[in-house]
Amino acid sequence: MYQSILVPVDGSEHSAKALGVAAQLARGSSASLTLMTVAGYPPGNMGLFTGGTPEPFTSENWNEIADSLKADAQQALKTVQDSVDLSGIEVETLVRQGTPAEGILKEAEQRGVDVIVMGSRGVSDMHGMIFGSTSHKVSHVAPCTVITVA
C-alpha cells in the first residue's frame, strides 16, 4: 500500500502516537519511515523578547541560538523515536530548520512520499489556536495523503 511514510515529530504525545500509527502502517506494507523534526529560527530581534534593548544581537549569538534550537529538536526526535518499537522497519531521521509546515511540505514533495502521518496537536498548542495548527496547514497543501492522529 505505502512505500514511504514521512512522520514529522516535535516531542509531543500526539507525535509519539502518530509514530506508533506510522510504524503499524510501515510493518503492514513494508514501507520505510522518515522521521523529521523542524527546528525554528531564532527571532530577528532577541532583545525585545528578553526584556532588553531592541538592539540586534550578533550573527554569532544568532548561530548559537539556532544551533541550540536544532539540538533541542534532535532531542525531541530521539525521545519520540525511543518511545515506539521500530524494529524491523527502515528508518531515516532528519532535522531541518525553518517553519514547521513549510519544512514538512518541502520534504514530502522532494522525497515524493506516499503519506504523511502526524499528530493533530503538538507542542505549540496556543500558537496553533491563534494562527492555525501545523497539521491543518500541511493537510490542506500536501502533495500526498495526510493522516492526523489525535
PDB file of C-alpha atoms in Angstrom:
ATOM      1  CA  MET A   1       0.000   0.000   0.000  1.00  0.00           C
ATOM      2  CA  TYR A   2       2.616   2.563   1.091  1.00  0.00           C
ATOM      3  CA  GLN A   3       6.305   2.585   0.212  1.00  0.00           C
ATOM      4  CA  SER A   4       7.445   5.727   2.024  1.00  0.00           C
ATOM      5  CA  ILE A   5       5.972   7.435   5.070  1.00  0.00           C
ATOM      6  CA  LEU A   6       7.010  10.837   6.416  1.00  0.00           C
ATOM      7  CA  VAL A   7       6.471  11.318  10.150  1.00  0.00           C
ATOM      8  CA  PRO A   8       7.052  14.845  11.460  1.00  0.00           C
ATOM      9  CA  VAL A   9       7.603  14.847  15.222  1.00  0.00           C
ATOM     10  CA  ASP A  10       8.010  17.594  17.798  1.00  0.00           C
ATOM     11  CA  GLY A  11       8.371  15.665  21.034  1.00  0.00           C
ATOM     12  CA  SER A  12       4.670  15.888  21.917  1.00  0.00           C
ATOM     13  CA  GLU A  13       2.476  12.993  22.973  1.00  0.00           C
ATOM     14  CA  HIS A  14       0.492  13.364  19.754  1.00  0.00           C
ATOM     15  CA  SER A  15       3.596  12.995  17.603  1.00  0.00           C
ATOM     16  CA  ALA A  16       4.546   9.833  19.521  1.00  0.00           C
ATOM     17  CA  LYS A  17       1.066   8.422  18.859  1.00  0.00           C
ATOM     18  CA  ALA A  18       1.440   9.335  15.173  1.00  0.00           C
ATOM     19  CA  LEU A  19       4.745   7.481  15.036  1.00  0.00           C
ATOM     20  CA  GLY A  20       3.054   4.416  16.530  1.00  0.00           C
ATOM     21  CA  VAL A  21       0.403   4.508  13.794  1.00  0.00           C
ATOM     22  CA  ALA A  22       3.058   5.061  11.131  1.00  0.00           C
ATOM     23  CA  ALA A  23       5.046   2.072  12.440  1.00  0.00           C
ATOM     24  CA  GLN A  24       1.952  -0.134  12.124  1.00  0.00           C
ATOM     25  CA  LEU A  25       1.394   1.088   8.564  1.00  0.00           C
ATOM     26  CA  ALA A  26       5.061   0.530   7.712  1.00  0.00           C
ATOM     27  CA  ARG A  27       5.029  -3.021   9.036  1.00  0.00           C
ATOM     28  CA  GLY A  28       1.843  -3.805   7.140  1.00  0.00           C
ATOM     29  CA  SER A  29       3.176  -2.556   3.835  1.00  0.00           C
ATOM     30  CA  SER A  30       6.983  -2.878   4.162  1.00  0.00           C
ATOM     31  CA  ALA A  31       7.278   0.895   3.877  1.00  0.00           C
ATOM     32  CA  SER A  32      10.229   2.955   5.022  1.00  0.00           C
ATOM     33  CA  LEU A  33       9.819   5.708   7.608  1.00  0.00           C
ATOM     34  CA  THR A  34      11.389   9.118   7.505  1.00  0.00           C
ATOM     35  CA  LEU A  35      11.190  10.805  10.904  1.00  0.00           C
ATOM     36  CA  MET A  36      11.764  14.509  10.799  1.00  0.00           C
ATOM     37  CA  THR A  37      11.621  17.476  13.056  1.00  0.00           C
ATOM     38  CA  VAL A  38      11.835  21.126  12.139  1.00  0.00           C
ATOM     39  CA  ALA A  39      13.643  23.480  14.478  1.00  0.00           C
ATOM     40  CA  GLY A  40      12.523  27.083  14.313  1.00  0.00           C
ATOM     41  CA  TYR A  41      14.813  30.017  13.703  1.00  0.00           C
ATOM     42  CA  PRO A  42      15.664  32.470  16.465  1.00  0.00           C
ATOM     43  CA  PRO A  43      13.561  35.631  16.360  1.00  0.00           C
ATOM     44  CA  GLY A  44      15.087  38.517  14.440  1.00  0.00           C
ATOM     45  CA  ASN A  45      15.407  40.754  17.485  1.00  0.00           C
ATOM     46  CA  MET A  46      16.015  38.783  20.658  1.00  0.00           C
ATOM     47  CA  GLY A  47      16.397  41.843  22.891  1.00  0.00           C
ATOM     48  CA  LEU A  48      12.715  42.706  22.707  1.00  0.00           C
ATOM     49  CA  PHE A  49      11.747  39.171  23.766  1.00  0.00           C
ATOM     50  CA  THR A  50      14.094  39.078  26.741  1.00  0.00           C
ATOM     51  CA  GLY A  51      13.198  42.473  28.186  1.00  0.00           C
ATOM     52  CA  GLY A  52      16.438  44.003  26.954  1.00  0.00           C
ATOM     53  CA  THR A  53      17.146  46.718  24.468  1.00  0.00           C
ATOM     54  CA  PRO A  54      15.897  46.400  20.906  1.00  0.00           C
ATOM     55  CA  GLU A  55      19.462  46.182  19.606  1.00  0.00           C
ATOM     56  CA  PRO A  56      20.011  43.263  17.232  1.00  0.00           C
ATOM     57  CA  PHE A  57      22.270  40.538  18.523  1.00  0.00           C
ATOM     58  CA  THR A  58      25.370  39.403  16.691  1.00  0.00           C
ATOM     59  CA  SER A  59      25.381  36.748  13.989  1.00  0.00           C
ATOM     60  CA  GLU A  60      27.482  34.620  16.341  1.00  0.00           C
ATOM     61  CA  ASN A  61      24.749  34.817  19.010  1.00  0.00           C
ATOM     62  CA  TRP A  62      22.095  34.072  16.390  1.00  0.00           C
ATOM     63  CA  ASN A  63      24.030  30.987  15.219  1.00  0.00           C
ATOM     64  CA  GLU A  64      24.471  29.776  18.800  1.00  0.00           C
ATOM     65  CA  ILE A  65      20.730  30.073  19.440  1.00  0.00           C
ATOM     66  CA  ALA A  66      19.913  28.404  16.094  1.00  0.00           C
ATOM     67  CA  ASP A  67      22.246  25.517  16.971  1.00  0.00           C
ATOM     68  CA  SER A  68      20.625  25.213  20.390  1.00  0.00           C
ATOM     69  CA  LEU A  69      17.168  25.053  18.800  1.00  0.00           C
ATOM     70  CA  LYS A  70      18.394  22.322  16.440  1.00  0.00           C
ATOM     71  CA  ALA A  71      19.852  20.358  19.361  1.00  0.00           C
ATOM     72  CA  ASP A  72      16.529  20.635  21.228  1.00  0.00           C
ATOM     73  CA  ALA A  73      14.697  19.439  18.107  1.00  0.00           C
ATOM     74  CA  GLN A  74      17.095  16.498  17.735  1.00  0.00           C
ATOM     75  CA  GLN A  75      16.432  15.523  21.362  1.00  0.00           C
ATOM     76  CA  ALA A  76      12.661  15.738  20.809  1.00  0.00           C
ATOM     77  CA  LEU A  77      13.019  13.479  17.771  1.00  0.00           C
ATOM     78  CA  LYS A  78      15.092  10.977  19.745  1.00  0.00           C
ATOM     79  CA  THR A  79      12.593  10.978  22.623  1.00  0.00           C
ATOM     80  CA  VAL A  80       9.692  10.165  20.306  1.00  0.00           C
ATOM     81  CA  GLN A  81      11.743   7.612  18.353  1.00  0.00           C
ATOM     82  CA  ASP A  82      12.721   5.812  21.561  1.00  0.00           C
ATOM     83  CA  SER A  83       9.078   5.637  22.682  1.00  0.00           C
ATOM     84  CA  VAL A  84       7.997   3.371  19.799  1.00  0.00           C
ATOM     85  CA  ASP A  85       9.228  -0.084  18.748  1.00  0.00           C
ATOM     86  CA  LEU A  86      10.669   0.456  15.271  1.00  0.00           C
ATOM     87  CA  SER A  87      12.476  -2.863  14.984  1.00  0.00           C
ATOM     88  CA  GLY A  88      12.369  -4.335  11.501  1.00  0.00           C
ATOM     89  CA  ILE A  89      11.480  -1.003   9.885  1.00  0.00           C
ATOM     90  CA  GLU A  90      13.842   1.021   7.697  1.00  0.00           C
ATOM     91  CA  VAL A  91      14.069   4.388   9.472  1.00  0.00           C
ATOM     92  CA  GLU A  92      15.820   7.612   8.482  1.00  0.00           C
ATOM     93  CA  THR A  93      15.901  10.682  10.734  1.00  0.00           C
ATOM     94  CA  LEU A  94      16.192  14.320   9.688  1.00  0.00           C
ATOM     95  CA  VAL A  95      16.483  17.637  11.466  1.00  0.00           C
ATOM     96  CA  ARG A  96      15.669  20.693   9.382  1.00  0.00           C
ATOM     97  CA  GLN A  97      15.472  24.324  10.352  1.00  0.00           C
ATOM     98  CA  GLY A  98      12.699  26.705   9.366  1.00  0.00           C
ATOM     99  CA  THR A  99       8.937  26.928   9.655  1.00  0.00           C
ATOM    100  CA  PRO A 100       7.445  23.514  10.527  1.00  0.00           C
ATOM    101  CA  ALA A 101       4.627  23.400   7.942  1.00  0.00           C
ATOM    102  CA  GLU A 102       6.870  24.661   5.153  1.00  0.00           C
ATOM    103  CA  GLY A 103       9.659  22.251   6.089  1.00  0.00           C
ATOM    104  CA  ILE A 104       7.312  19.268   6.187  1.00  0.00           C
ATOM    105  CA  LEU A 105       5.722  20.144   2.842  1.00  0.00           C
ATOM    106  CA  LYS A 106       9.091  20.702   1.194  1.00  0.00           C
ATOM    107  CA  GLU A 107      10.436  17.376   2.450  1.00  0.00           C
ATOM    108  CA  ALA A 108       7.294  15.498   1.363  1.00  0.00           C
ATOM    109  CA  GLU A 109       7.486  16.966  -2.117  1.00  0.00           C
ATOM    110  CA  GLN A 110      11.236  16.418  -2.548  1.00  0.00           C
ATOM    111  CA  ARG A 111      11.008  12.811  -1.406  1.00  0.00           C
ATOM    112  CA  GLY A 112       7.742  12.004  -3.154  1.00  0.00           C
ATOM    113  CA  VAL A 113       6.379  10.287  -0.052  1.00  0.00           C
ATOM    114  CA  ASP A 114       3.116   8.345  -0.236  1.00  0.00           C
ATOM    115  CA  VAL A 115       1.724   9.580   3.064  1.00  0.00           C
ATOM    116  CA  ILE A 116       2.452  11.951   5.938  1.00  0.00           C
ATOM    117  CA  VAL A 117       1.431  10.718   9.390  1.00  0.00           C
ATOM    118  CA  MET A 118       1.474  13.432  12.039  1.00  0.00           C
ATOM    119  CA  GLY A 119      -0.037  14.430  15.345  1.00  0.00           C
ATOM    120  CA  SER A 120      -3.083  16.669  15.297  1.00  0.00           C
ATOM    121  CA  ARG A 121      -1.642  18.860  18.029  1.00  0.00           C
ATOM    122  CA  GLY A 122       1.925  19.490  19.013  1.00  0.00           C
ATOM    123  CA  VAL A 123       3.991  21.418  21.486  1.00  0.00           C
ATOM    124  CA  SER A 124       2.747  24.808  20.256  1.00  0.00           C
ATOM    125  CA  ASP A 125      -0.967  24.420  21.071  1.00  0.00           C
ATOM    126  CA  MET A 126      -1.579  28.097  21.966  1.00  0.00           C
ATOM    127  CA  HIS A 127       0.152  29.325  18.818  1.00  0.00           C
ATOM    128  CA  GLY A 128      -1.902  26.829  16.815  1.00  0.00           C
ATOM    129  CA  MET A 129      -5.147  28.083  18.310  1.00  0.00           C
ATOM    130  CA  ILE A 130      -4.341  31.606  17.157  1.00  0.00           C
ATOM    131  CA  PHE A 131      -2.556  31.061  13.845  1.00  0.00           C
ATOM    132  CA  GLY A 132      -3.709  27.588  12.800  1.00  0.00           C
ATOM    133  CA  SER A 133      -2.006  24.314  13.532  1.00  0.00           C
ATOM    134  CA  THR A 134       0.858  22.861  11.557  1.00  0.00           C
ATOM    135  CA  SER A 135      -1.189  19.717  10.834  1.00  0.00           C
ATOM    136  CA  HIS A 136      -4.033  21.832   9.468  1.00  0.00           C
ATOM    137  CA  LYS A 137      -1.687  23.726   7.143  1.00  0.00           C
ATOM    138  CA  VAL A 138       0.027  20.538   5.964  1.00  0.00           C
ATOM    139  CA  SER A 139      -3.226  18.653   5.350  1.00  0.00           C
ATOM    140  CA  HIS A 140      -4.540  21.421   3.105  1.00  0.00           C
ATOM    141  CA  VAL A 141      -1.463  21.738   0.903  1.00  0.00           C
ATOM    142  CA  ALA A 142       0.382  18.402   0.956  1.00  0.00           C
ATOM    143  CA  PRO A 143       1.038  16.632  -2.348  1.00  0.00           C
ATOM    144  CA  CYS A 144       0.046  13.304  -0.777  1.00  0.00           C
ATOM    145  CA  THR A 145      -2.320  11.732   1.745  1.00  0.00           C
ATOM    146  CA  VAL A 146      -2.078  13.152   5.265  1.00  0.00           C
ATOM    147  CA  ILE A 147      -3.176  11.145   8.299  1.00  0.00           C
ATOM    148  CA  THR A 148      -3.544  13.138  11.512  1.00  0.00           C
ATOM    149  CA  VAL A 149      -3.529  11.320  14.825  1.00  0.00           C
ATOM    150  CA  ALA A 150      -5.135  12.739  17.965  1.00  0.00           C
TER     151      ALA A 150
END
